[in-house]
Amino acid sequence: MTKLKTLLWLGVPLVLMGVGFSSCKGSPEEGASKEKADLDQEYVRGEMPVQHGMELFNQYCASCHNFSENGIGPNLSGVTAEVDKEWLKTFIHNPVEVIESGDTRAVALFEKYQQYMPPFPMIEGEDLEDILGFIHKFSEGEKRNKNNRAGGLINPVADKIPTSDLGLELQAQFTVPASAEVTPITRINKMAATANDRLFLHDLRGKLYEVKNDGDLSVYLDLTETLPDFVDHPGKGTGFGSWAFHPDFEQNGLFYTTHNEPPGTATADFPVPDSVRSSLQAIITEWKADDPQALNFSGSHRELLRADMVSGGHGFQELTFNPLAKPGTADYGMLYLGIGDGGAALGGYPFLCDNNGSIWGSVIRIDPAGNNSANGQYGIPTDNPFVDQAGAVGEIWARGFRNPHRISWDEGGSGKMLITNIGQHSLEEVNLGKAGADYGWPQREGTFLFDVDANPELVYPLPDDDATAAYTYPVVQYDHDEGNAVSGGFVYNGQLPLLRGKYIFGDISRGTLFYSEIADMIEGQQAPVYRLQVLFDGQPSDLETITQNKRVDLRLGTDQAGELYVLTKSNGTVYKVVDCRGVEDPVVQ
């Protein structure tokens, strides 16, 4: 990266002008050819290297190249199926030499574009592999562009997120016991306090822990011992997904969990059509403790709701109650659940997640104490927005999400509801929760158009008649040269003055921490976003360094006092934010 940054200071663009000309694979003189499967195996894959490649591409290549039309340089669509990887490397390292050697492809492109790309022999190793891995992924994505939509945006949010002068001092509190011998050794996912000030944390592999004395963990409930069909694969979010204690838990002993079971385990309340294959089932379970004060659960349970999922991704996410609702009000005791699209939009079934007649891609709101649902196991609140609409799913509270990962409320004054939504390959969102709103997926991603019949790695400018669509857009967004997947957070409500009034959130994969002022989060506007610095042992650092993992797998939690915690699934450790202070000479990340 240091050498690449040096090139940026010199103002030298990386123009891959030799790689977009349709021809046989490799140098025509050599007649090199490989099967596509072999070519696929040559390019790096995985979330982190491809995103790193996107960063580099946006810095050095995007001013001249895209994947849908010719620009200053050629369109790169299909290039990795047309050109051998070694030929690409040779050209990038010394394009002039390749052109002057008489290489047919290189000569033809030079004659067309009338300019040389400067040689980059210093771009090598992982940087070069990651750029090529990104080009390969987006090049392959363009093959799905059935309607030949042009104008795809590789870098939809051009402005970089500024680094603030605020630093969060992190202090390691405890490490959760390993639940596997392979990485990640734990799959910690959520940490929150109950209404009666007990603190809980869970592992996706099945255990719900109570946290005492800043790290004394005891297993309150193990789903694997009680639910014989429980599975925690496939998919990064599969297993014990989320939990929520009823606001009256201390009196009624009720709490709720979500988990997964194999397809066809039982009849789904929300089945996919017969023509669609289910890969997994997701379930909400109600548990009733015999003694709410006991250290370990003992009691009964019953199933509330079961839904089929097209894939192991984007399933049941945050399960929660509105902490601001008071007894006697309409929202008290109503259970919210974020449900992803289950991979349906890009799995060939977008019709499952773009209407209020399907439960997928929505936030639902149900009454666990009611019985007017189709299965009679829960209630559908009469003030839900679609309850009286023919053909609509009455449980839906809002819709149009790809993966509504986390839900929280500002308990410090505004009462705003915040819903984060993990994007496909371009935009990450923070949305204001609004009953009946349509947040756009899969027709929108962030404040941009998404087209399931175009390149799924790209977004496009909004159409001129966008106002007629009546979509609700995020109040915060960032694109994928800043991060990979948004982890929802909290409006800080603890004892650190510099953090009050700030919505703290982060990026799951990279472990970057951000904030926006809650006062700036207004429907129809984009709130400014700032990057928070991280201090560890009093010194500037970052979570990749602290965890010694490139994929941090970040989550955020709070305790009984409203203090903020950082959970890193990669090493199973929980860190407390013990201070926030101004940092001179901010470290630019």
Coordinates of C-alpha atoms in Angstrom, one line a residue:
M1 CA 0.0 0.0 0.0
T2 CA 2.8 2.4 0.7
K3 CA 4.1 2.3 -2.9
L4 CA 0.6 2.6 -4.3
K5 CA 0.0 5.7 -2.1
T6 CA 3.2 7.2 -3.5
L7 CA 1.8 6.8 -7.0
L8 CA -1.3 8.6 -5.9
W9 CA 0.7 11.6 -4.6
L10 CA 2.4 11.7 -8.0
G11 CA -1.0 11.9 -9.6
V12 CA -0.4 8.9 -11.9
P13 CA -3.6 7.1 -12.9
L14 CA -3.5 3.3 -13.3
V15 CA -5.0 2.9 -16.7
L16 CA -5.5 -0.7 -17.7
M17 CA -5.9 0.2 -21.3
G18 CA -4.6 -3.1 -22.5
V19 CA -7.1 -5.4 -20.9
G20 CA -10.5 -4.8 -22.4
F21 CA -10.0 -5.8 -26.1
S22 CA -12.0 -8.9 -27.1
S23 CA -9.7 -11.6 -28.3
C24 CA -8.6 -15.1 -27.4
K25 CA -7.2 -15.6 -23.9
G26 CA -3.7 -14.5 -23.3
S27 CA -1.3 -13.2 -25.9
P28 CA -2.5 -14.1 -29.4
E29 CA 1.1 -15.1 -30.3
E30 CA 1.1 -17.7 -27.6
G31 CA -2.4 -18.9 -28.3
A32 CA -2.9 -19.3 -24.6
S33 CA -6.2 -20.7 -23.5
K34 CA -7.7 -22.0 -20.3
E35 CA -11.1 -23.2 -19.2
K36 CA -13.2 -20.6 -17.3
A37 CA -13.2 -22.8 -14.2
D38 CA -9.4 -22.7 -14.2
L39 CA -9.4 -19.0 -14.6
D40 CA -11.9 -18.6 -11.7
Q41 CA -9.5 -20.5 -9.4
E42 CA -6.6 -18.2 -10.3
Y43 CA -8.3 -15.0 -8.9
V44 CA -8.5 -14.2 -5.2
R45 CA -12.0 -14.4 -3.8
G46 CA -13.6 -13.5 -0.5
E47 CA -15.0 -10.4 1.0
M48 CA -11.9 -8.7 2.3
P49 CA -9.5 -9.0 -0.6
V50 CA -12.1 -8.1 -3.2
Q51 CA -13.1 -5.0 -1.2
H52 CA -9.4 -4.1 -0.8
G53 CA -9.2 -4.4 -4.6
M54 CA -12.2 -2.1 -5.0
E55 CA -10.4 0.5 -2.9
L56 CA -7.4 0.3 -5.1
F57 CA -9.4 0.3 -8.2
N58 CA -11.4 3.4 -7.2
Q59 CA -8.2 5.2 -6.3
Y60 CA -6.2 4.3 -9.4
C61 CA -8.4 2.9 -12.2
A62 CA -12.0 4.2 -12.0
S63 CA -11.3 7.5 -13.7
C64 CA -10.6 5.6 -16.9
H65 CA -12.5 2.3 -16.7
N66 CA -15.8 0.8 -15.8
F67 CA -17.6 -2.5 -16.6
S68 CA -20.4 -1.3 -18.9
E69 CA -19.0 1.1 -21.5
N70 CA -15.8 2.4 -22.9
G71 CA -14.4 5.5 -21.3
I72 CA -10.9 7.0 -21.4
G73 CA -9.9 3.4 -21.4
P74 CA -11.8 0.2 -22.5
N75 CA -14.7 -1.4 -20.8
L76 CA -13.4 -4.2 -18.6
S77 CA -16.5 -6.4 -18.8
G78 CA -15.6 -10.0 -19.5
V79 CA -11.8 -9.3 -19.5
T80 CA -10.8 -12.0 -17.1
A81 CA -12.5 -14.6 -19.3
E82 CA -10.7 -13.2 -22.4
V83 CA -7.2 -12.6 -21.0
D84 CA -4.9 -14.8 -19.1
K85 CA -4.0 -13.5 -15.6
E86 CA -0.3 -13.6 -16.3
W87 CA -0.8 -11.5 -19.4
L88 CA -2.6 -8.9 -17.3
K89 CA 0.2 -8.8 -14.8
T90 CA 2.8 -8.5 -17.6
F91 CA 0.9 -5.6 -19.2
I92 CA 0.4 -3.7 -15.9
H93 CA 4.1 -4.1 -15.0
N94 CA 5.3 -2.9 -18.4
P95 CA 2.7 -2.0 -21.0
V96 CA 5.1 -0.1 -23.3
E97 CA 7.2 -3.2 -23.6
V98 CA 4.2 -5.4 -24.4
I99 CA 3.0 -2.9 -27.1
E100 CA 6.4 -2.6 -28.7
S101 CA 6.8 -6.4 -28.8
G102 CA 4.0 -6.4 -31.4
D103 CA 1.4 -8.1 -29.2
T104 CA -1.8 -7.9 -31.2
R105 CA -4.1 -7.0 -28.4
A106 CA -1.9 -4.3 -27.0
V107 CA -1.1 -2.8 -30.4
A108 CA -4.8 -2.6 -31.3
L109 CA -5.7 -0.9 -28.1
F110 CA -2.9 1.6 -28.4
E111 CA -4.0 2.5 -31.9
K112 CA -7.6 3.0 -30.6
Y113 CA -6.8 5.0 -27.5
Q114 CA -3.6 6.7 -28.6
Q115 CA -1.9 6.7 -25.2
Y116 CA 0.5 4.6 -23.2
M117 CA -0.2 3.4 -19.7
P118 CA 2.8 4.1 -17.5
P119 CA 4.5 0.9 -16.2
F120 CA 3.8 -0.1 -12.6
P121 CA 6.5 -2.7 -11.7
M122 CA 6.2 -1.8 -8.1
I123 CA 2.5 -3.0 -7.9
E124 CA 2.9 -6.6 -6.8
G125 CA 2.0 -9.1 -4.2
E126 CA -1.4 -8.9 -2.5
D127 CA -2.2 -5.4 -3.9
L128 CA -2.0 -6.7 -7.5
E129 CA -3.8 -9.9 -6.6
D130 CA -6.6 -7.9 -4.9
I131 CA -7.1 -5.5 -7.8
L132 CA -7.3 -8.4 -10.2
G133 CA -9.7 -10.2 -7.9
F134 CA -12.0 -7.2 -7.9
I135 CA -11.8 -6.8 -11.7
H136 CA -12.7 -10.5 -12.1
K137 CA -15.7 -10.3 -9.7
F138 CA -17.1 -7.2 -11.4
S139 CA -16.3 -8.5 -14.8
E140 CA -18.2 -11.7 -14.1
G141 CA -21.0 -9.7 -12.6
E142 CA -21.5 -7.8 -15.9
K143 CA -22.4 -11.1 -17.5
R144 CA -25.6 -11.0 -15.5
N145 CA -26.5 -7.7 -17.1
K146 CA -29.4 -9.1 -19.2
N147 CA -30.9 -5.7 -20.0
N148 CA -27.5 -4.2 -20.9
R149 CA -28.0 -1.3 -18.5
A150 CA -25.1 1.1 -18.8
G151 CA -23.9 3.8 -16.4
G152 CA -23.1 1.5 -13.4
L153 CA -21.3 3.3 -10.6
I154 CA -18.3 1.7 -9.1
N155 CA -17.7 4.4 -6.5
P156 CA -21.2 5.9 -5.9
V157 CA -20.1 8.0 -2.9
A158 CA -17.0 9.8 -4.1
D159 CA -16.3 11.8 -0.9
K160 CA -14.2 10.0 1.7
I161 CA -15.5 9.8 5.3
P162 CA -13.4 12.2 7.3
T163 CA -11.6 11.1 10.4
S164 CA -12.7 13.0 13.5
D165 CA -10.4 14.1 16.3
L166 CA -12.3 11.9 18.8
G167 CA -10.7 8.7 20.0
L168 CA -12.4 5.8 21.8
E169 CA -10.3 4.2 24.5
L170 CA -11.0 0.5 24.5
Q171 CA -10.3 -1.8 27.4
A172 CA -10.5 -5.6 27.1
Q173 CA -13.1 -6.9 29.5
F174 CA -13.3 -10.7 28.9
T175 CA -13.1 -13.4 26.2
V176 CA -16.0 -15.7 25.6
P177 CA -15.3 -19.4 25.9
A178 CA -14.5 -20.9 22.5
S179 CA -17.3 -22.8 20.8
A180 CA -15.2 -24.3 18.0
E181 CA -11.6 -25.0 17.2
V182 CA -11.7 -23.2 13.9
T183 CA -11.9 -19.5 13.2
P184 CA -14.0 -17.8 14.4
I185 CA -13.6 -19.7 17.6
T186 CA -16.7 -17.9 19.0
R187 CA -19.6 -16.3 17.2
I188 CA -20.7 -13.7 19.7
N189 CA -23.4 -11.6 18.2
K190 CA -25.4 -9.5 20.6
M191 CA -25.0 -8.0 24.1
A192 CA -27.7 -6.1 25.9
A193 CA -29.3 -5.5 29.3
T194 CA -32.8 -6.5 30.3
A195 CA -35.3 -4.1 31.7
N196 CA -34.4 -5.3 35.2
D197 CA -30.7 -4.7 34.6
R198 CA -29.3 -8.1 33.9
L199 CA -26.7 -8.3 31.2
F200 CA -26.7 -11.0 28.5
L201 CA -24.6 -12.0 25.6
H202 CA -24.9 -14.9 23.1
D203 CA -23.0 -17.1 20.7
L204 CA -24.6 -18.0 17.4
R205 CA -23.6 -21.6 18.1
G206 CA -26.3 -21.8 20.7
K207 CA -25.4 -20.5 24.1
L208 CA -27.0 -17.5 25.9
Y209 CA -24.7 -16.2 28.7
E210 CA -25.4 -13.9 31.6
V211 CA -22.5 -11.5 32.2
K212 CA -21.6 -10.6 35.7
N213 CA -18.8 -8.7 37.3
D214 CA -17.3 -7.5 33.9
G215 CA -16.6 -10.9 32.6
D216 CA -17.9 -13.7 34.9
L217 CA -20.0 -15.7 32.4
S218 CA -22.6 -18.3 33.2
V219 CA -24.6 -20.2 30.6
Y220 CA -28.3 -19.2 31.1
L221 CA -29.6 -21.3 28.2
D222 CA -28.1 -23.7 25.6
L223 CA -30.4 -24.1 22.6
T224 CA -28.5 -27.1 21.4
E225 CA -29.6 -29.0 24.5
T226 CA -33.2 -28.1 24.1
L227 CA -33.9 -27.8 20.4
P228 CA -32.9 -31.1 18.7
D229 CA -33.1 -29.7 15.2
F230 CA -31.0 -26.6 15.9
V231 CA -28.3 -25.9 13.2
D232 CA -25.7 -23.2 13.0
H233 CA -24.8 -23.7 9.3
P234 CA -24.7 -22.8 6.5
G235 CA -24.2 -19.1 6.4
K236 CA -22.5 -16.5 8.5
G237 CA -25.7 -15.6 10.4
T238 CA -27.1 -19.0 10.8
G239 CA -27.7 -20.5 14.3
F240 CA -28.9 -18.7 17.4
G241 CA -29.7 -15.4 15.7
S242 CA -31.1 -13.0 18.3
W243 CA -33.0 -12.8 21.6
A244 CA -35.1 -10.3 23.5
F245 CA -36.4 -10.3 27.1
H246 CA -39.9 -9.1 27.6
P247 CA -40.0 -5.8 29.4
D248 CA -42.0 -7.6 32.2
F249 CA -39.6 -10.5 32.3
E250 CA -39.1 -10.2 36.0
Q251 CA -42.8 -10.8 36.6
N252 CA -43.8 -13.0 33.7
G253 CA -40.5 -14.9 32.9
L254 CA -41.0 -14.5 29.2
F255 CA -38.2 -14.0 26.6
Y256 CA -37.8 -14.8 22.9
T257 CA -35.2 -16.2 20.6
T258 CA -34.6 -16.9 16.9
H259 CA -32.8 -19.9 15.5
N260 CA -32.5 -22.0 12.4
E261 CA -33.4 -25.6 11.5
P262 CA -33.0 -27.6 8.3
P263 CA -35.5 -27.1 5.4
G264 CA -38.7 -29.1 5.8
T265 CA -38.2 -29.7 9.6
A266 CA -41.8 -28.6 10.1
T267 CA -44.6 -26.8 8.2
A268 CA -43.7 -23.2 7.7
D269 CA -46.1 -20.4 8.5
F270 CA -44.5 -18.5 5.7
P271 CA -43.5 -21.1 3.1
V272 CA -41.7 -20.3 -0.2
P273 CA -43.7 -21.3 -3.3
D274 CA -43.5 -24.9 -4.5
S275 CA -41.3 -23.7 -7.4
V276 CA -38.7 -22.2 -5.0
R277 CA -36.2 -24.4 -3.0
S278 CA -35.9 -23.7 0.7
S279 CA -32.4 -24.0 2.2
L280 CA -33.2 -23.3 5.8
Q281 CA -36.0 -22.5 8.2
A282 CA -36.0 -19.6 10.7
I283 CA -38.0 -19.8 13.9
I284 CA -39.2 -17.5 16.7
T285 CA -39.5 -19.3 20.1
E286 CA -41.1 -18.0 23.3
W287 CA -39.5 -19.2 26.5
K288 CA -41.2 -19.0 30.0
A289 CA -38.9 -19.2 33.0
D290 CA -40.3 -20.9 36.1
D291 CA -38.2 -18.6 38.2
P292 CA -37.2 -15.3 36.4
Q293 CA -34.5 -14.6 39.1
A294 CA -32.8 -18.0 38.6
L295 CA -29.2 -18.1 37.3
N296 CA -30.1 -20.9 34.8
F297 CA -33.2 -21.3 32.7
S298 CA -35.7 -23.9 33.7
G299 CA -39.2 -23.8 32.2
S300 CA -41.2 -24.3 29.0
H301 CA -41.1 -23.0 25.5
R302 CA -43.4 -22.8 22.5
E303 CA -43.0 -21.9 18.8
L304 CA -44.5 -18.6 17.6
L305 CA -43.5 -18.4 13.9
R306 CA -41.6 -20.3 11.3
A307 CA -40.5 -19.1 7.8
D308 CA -38.7 -20.8 4.9
M309 CA -35.5 -19.2 3.7
V310 CA -34.1 -19.4 0.1
S311 CA -30.5 -19.5 1.3
G312 CA -28.4 -19.4 4.5
G313 CA -27.9 -15.7 4.3
H314 CA -30.0 -12.6 5.2
G315 CA -32.3 -14.4 7.6
F316 CA -33.9 -13.4 10.9
Q317 CA -31.8 -10.6 12.4
E318 CA -32.5 -8.3 15.4
L319 CA -35.3 -9.4 17.7
T320 CA -36.2 -6.6 20.1
F321 CA -38.8 -4.6 22.1
N322 CA -39.1 -0.8 22.0
P323 CA -37.4 0.3 25.3
L324 CA -39.3 3.6 25.2
A325 CA -42.8 2.1 25.2
K326 CA -44.6 2.4 28.5
P327 CA -47.2 0.1 30.0
G328 CA -50.6 0.8 28.6
T329 CA -49.3 2.3 25.3
A330 CA -49.9 0.6 22.0
D331 CA -46.2 -0.4 21.5
Y332 CA -45.7 -1.9 24.9
G333 CA -44.9 -5.6 24.6
M334 CA -44.9 -5.6 20.8
L335 CA -42.0 -7.7 19.4
Y336 CA -40.0 -6.4 16.4
L337 CA -38.0 -8.6 14.1
G338 CA -35.8 -7.7 11.1
I339 CA -36.1 -10.3 8.3
G340 CA -33.7 -10.3 5.4
D341 CA -34.6 -11.3 1.9
G342 CA -33.0 -14.7 2.4
G343 CA -31.0 -14.2 -0.8
A344 CA -34.2 -14.3 -2.9
A345 CA -33.6 -11.0 -4.8
L346 CA -30.4 -12.3 -6.5
G347 CA -31.4 -16.0 -6.3
G348 CA -33.9 -15.5 -9.1
Y349 CA -36.9 -14.7 -6.9
P350 CA -37.1 -10.9 -6.5
F351 CA -40.9 -11.2 -6.3
L352 CA -40.6 -12.7 -2.8
C353 CA -39.1 -9.4 -1.4
D354 CA -40.6 -6.5 -3.2
N355 CA -44.2 -6.4 -2.0
N356 CA -46.2 -6.3 1.2
G357 CA -47.6 -9.7 0.4
S358 CA -44.3 -11.4 1.4
I359 CA -42.6 -11.4 4.8
W360 CA -39.1 -11.5 3.4
G361 CA -37.1 -8.2 3.3
S362 CA -39.2 -6.6 6.1
V363 CA -39.4 -5.6 9.7
I364 CA -42.3 -7.3 11.3
R365 CA -44.2 -6.3 14.5
I366 CA -46.2 -8.9 16.4
D367 CA -47.9 -9.3 19.8
P368 CA -46.6 -12.5 21.5
A369 CA -49.6 -12.4 23.9
G370 CA -52.2 -12.3 21.1
N371 CA -53.7 -15.1 19.0
N372 CA -55.2 -13.6 15.9
S373 CA -52.4 -14.8 13.6
A374 CA -53.1 -17.5 11.0
N375 CA -51.4 -20.1 13.2
G376 CA -53.0 -18.7 16.4
Q377 CA -49.7 -18.5 18.2
Y378 CA -49.3 -14.7 18.4
G379 CA -51.2 -11.6 17.7
I380 CA -51.1 -9.1 14.8
P381 CA -51.4 -5.6 16.2
T382 CA -54.4 -3.7 14.8
D383 CA -52.3 -0.6 14.3
N384 CA -49.8 -2.3 12.0
P385 CA -49.8 -0.4 8.7
F386 CA -50.9 -3.2 6.3
V387 CA -53.3 -5.0 8.6
D388 CA -56.4 -4.0 6.6
Q389 CA -55.0 -4.3 3.1
A390 CA -56.2 -7.3 1.0
G391 CA -53.3 -9.7 0.2
A392 CA -50.9 -8.0 2.5
V393 CA -49.0 -9.6 5.4
G394 CA -50.4 -7.9 8.5
E395 CA -47.3 -8.6 10.5
I396 CA -45.2 -6.3 8.3
W397 CA -44.3 -3.0 9.9
A398 CA -42.0 -1.7 7.2
R399 CA -40.5 -3.3 4.1
G400 CA -37.9 -3.0 1.4
F401 CA -34.8 -4.3 3.2
R402 CA -32.0 -6.6 2.0
N403 CA -30.7 -7.4 5.4
P404 CA -32.1 -5.3 8.3
H405 CA -29.3 -6.2 10.7
R406 CA -29.9 -4.2 13.8
I407 CA -32.7 -2.1 15.4
S408 CA -32.4 0.4 18.2
W409 CA -34.0 3.5 19.6
D410 CA -32.6 6.8 20.8
E411 CA -33.3 6.7 24.5
G412 CA -31.8 10.1 25.1
G413 CA -34.5 12.3 23.9
S414 CA -35.5 12.1 20.2
G415 CA -37.0 8.7 20.4
K416 CA -35.9 8.0 16.8
M417 CA -35.8 4.4 15.7
L418 CA -32.7 3.3 13.8
I419 CA -32.5 0.3 11.4
T420 CA -29.3 -0.6 9.7
N421 CA -29.5 -2.4 6.4
I422 CA -26.5 -4.4 4.9
G423 CA -26.2 -3.8 1.2
Q424 CA -25.3 -6.0 -1.7
H425 CA -22.0 -4.7 -3.0
S426 CA -22.3 -0.9 -3.0
L427 CA -24.1 0.9 -0.2
E428 CA -24.5 0.4 3.6
E429 CA -27.4 2.1 5.2
V430 CA -28.8 3.5 8.5
N431 CA -32.5 4.2 8.2
L432 CA -35.0 6.0 10.4
G433 CA -37.7 3.5 11.2
K434 CA -41.1 4.5 10.0
A435 CA -44.3 2.5 10.0
G436 CA -45.5 1.5 6.5
A437 CA -42.3 2.8 4.8
D438 CA -40.8 1.1 1.7
Y439 CA -37.0 1.3 1.8
G440 CA -36.6 0.2 -1.8
W441 CA -34.8 -3.2 -2.0
P442 CA -34.4 -4.7 -4.5
Q443 CA -35.2 -1.6 -6.7
R444 CA -33.0 0.6 -4.6
E445 CA -29.7 0.4 -2.6
G446 CA -29.0 3.4 -0.6
T447 CA -29.9 6.5 -2.6
F448 CA -29.3 4.7 -5.9
L449 CA -31.1 2.5 -8.3
F450 CA -30.4 -1.2 -8.1
D451 CA -31.4 -3.6 -11.0
V452 CA -31.6 -7.3 -10.4
D453 CA -31.3 -7.8 -14.1
A454 CA -28.1 -5.8 -14.4
N455 CA -24.6 -6.2 -12.9
P456 CA -25.3 -7.0 -9.2
E457 CA -22.0 -5.5 -8.2
L458 CA -23.1 -2.0 -9.3
V459 CA -25.7 0.6 -8.6
Y460 CA -27.0 3.2 -11.0
P461 CA -28.2 6.8 -10.9
L462 CA -31.8 7.3 -9.8
P463 CA -34.3 7.8 -12.7
D464 CA -35.8 11.2 -13.4
D465 CA -39.2 10.1 -12.1
D466 CA -37.9 8.7 -8.8
A467 CA -40.2 10.9 -6.7
T468 CA -43.2 9.0 -7.9
A469 CA -41.8 5.8 -6.4
A470 CA -42.3 7.1 -2.8
Y471 CA -39.3 5.2 -1.4
T472 CA -37.9 6.1 2.0
Y473 CA -34.1 6.6 1.7
P474 CA -31.4 6.2 4.4
V475 CA -30.3 9.1 6.5
V476 CA -26.7 7.7 6.6
Q477 CA -24.9 5.7 3.9
Y478 CA -21.4 4.8 3.0
D479 CA -20.1 2.8 0.1
H480 CA -17.7 -0.2 -0.2
D481 CA -14.4 1.6 -0.4
E482 CA -15.2 2.6 3.3
G483 CA -16.4 -0.8 4.5
N484 CA -18.2 -4.0 3.7
A485 CA -21.2 -4.5 6.0
V486 CA -22.8 -2.1 8.5
S487 CA -23.2 -3.2 12.1
G488 CA -25.9 -1.3 13.8
G489 CA -25.2 0.6 16.9
F490 CA -26.7 2.9 19.5
V491 CA -27.2 6.5 20.3
Y492 CA -24.8 6.8 23.2
N493 CA -26.5 7.4 26.6
G494 CA -23.7 6.8 29.1
Q495 CA -21.4 9.0 31.1
L496 CA -18.9 10.1 28.5
P497 CA -19.9 13.7 27.6
L498 CA -18.2 13.8 24.2
L499 CA -20.2 10.9 22.9
R500 CA -23.7 12.0 24.0
G501 CA -26.1 12.6 21.2
K502 CA -24.0 10.5 18.8
Y503 CA -25.2 7.4 17.0
I504 CA -22.2 5.1 17.2
F505 CA -22.1 2.3 14.5
G506 CA -19.4 0.4 12.7
D507 CA -18.4 -1.9 9.8
I508 CA -18.6 -5.6 10.6
S509 CA -15.8 -6.8 8.4
R510 CA -13.2 -4.1 8.8
G511 CA -14.0 -3.1 12.4
T512 CA -14.1 0.6 11.6
L513 CA -16.2 2.7 14.0
F514 CA -18.3 5.7 12.8
Y515 CA -20.7 8.2 14.3
S516 CA -23.3 10.6 13.1
E517 CA -25.1 13.2 15.2
I518 CA -28.6 12.0 16.0
A519 CA -29.8 15.6 15.5
D520 CA -28.6 15.5 11.9
M521 CA -30.5 12.3 11.1
I522 CA -33.5 13.7 9.4
E523 CA -35.7 12.0 6.8
G524 CA -34.9 13.1 3.3
Q525 CA -31.4 14.2 4.2
Q526 CA -28.0 12.6 4.4
A527 CA -26.3 13.1 7.8
P528 CA -22.6 13.7 7.9
V529 CA -20.6 10.6 8.9
Y530 CA -17.3 10.7 10.8
R531 CA -14.7 8.0 11.5
L532 CA -13.8 7.4 15.1
Q533 CA -10.3 6.8 16.1
V534 CA -9.4 3.8 18.4
L535 CA -7.0 4.0 21.3
F536 CA -5.7 0.9 23.1
D537 CA -3.4 1.0 26.0
G538 CA -3.4 4.8 25.5
Q539 CA -2.0 4.5 22.0
P540 CA -3.6 5.0 18.5
S541 CA -4.5 1.6 17.1
D542 CA -7.3 -0.1 15.1
L543 CA -9.4 -3.2 15.6
E544 CA -7.6 -5.2 12.9
T545 CA -4.3 -4.7 14.9
I546 CA -5.9 -5.3 18.3
T547 CA -7.7 -8.5 17.2
Q548 CA -4.8 -9.6 14.9
N549 CA -7.4 -10.4 12.2
K550 CA -8.1 -8.8 8.9
R551 CA -11.8 -9.6 9.3
V552 CA -12.7 -8.2 12.7
D553 CA -16.4 -9.3 12.7
L554 CA -17.5 -6.3 14.7
R555 CA -20.7 -6.0 16.8
L556 CA -21.7 -3.3 19.3
G557 CA -23.5 -3.7 22.7
T558 CA -24.5 -1.7 25.7
D559 CA -24.8 -2.4 29.4
Q560 CA -27.3 -1.4 32.1
A561 CA -25.8 2.0 32.4
G562 CA -25.9 2.8 28.7
E563 CA -22.1 2.3 28.3
L564 CA -20.8 1.1 25.0
Y565 CA -19.0 -2.2 24.2
V566 CA -17.2 -3.5 21.2
L567 CA -17.6 -7.2 20.4
T568 CA -15.1 -8.8 18.0
K569 CA -16.3 -12.2 16.8
S570 CA -12.9 -12.9 15.3
N571 CA -11.2 -13.4 18.7
G572 CA -14.3 -13.7 20.9
T573 CA -13.3 -10.7 23.0
V574 CA -15.5 -7.9 24.5
Y575 CA -14.0 -4.5 24.9
K576 CA -15.5 -1.6 26.9
V577 CA -15.4 2.0 25.7
V578 CA -13.9 3.5 28.9
D579 CA -13.1 7.0 27.6
C580 CA -13.6 9.4 24.7
R581 CA -11.2 12.2 24.2
G582 CA -9.8 14.5 21.6
V583 CA -6.8 13.2 19.7
E584 CA -4.3 15.7 18.3
D585 CA -3.0 15.0 14.8
P586 CA -5.7 12.4 13.9
V587 CA -4.4 9.2 12.3
V588 CA -5.9 9.2 8.7
Q589 CA -7.0 5.6 8.0

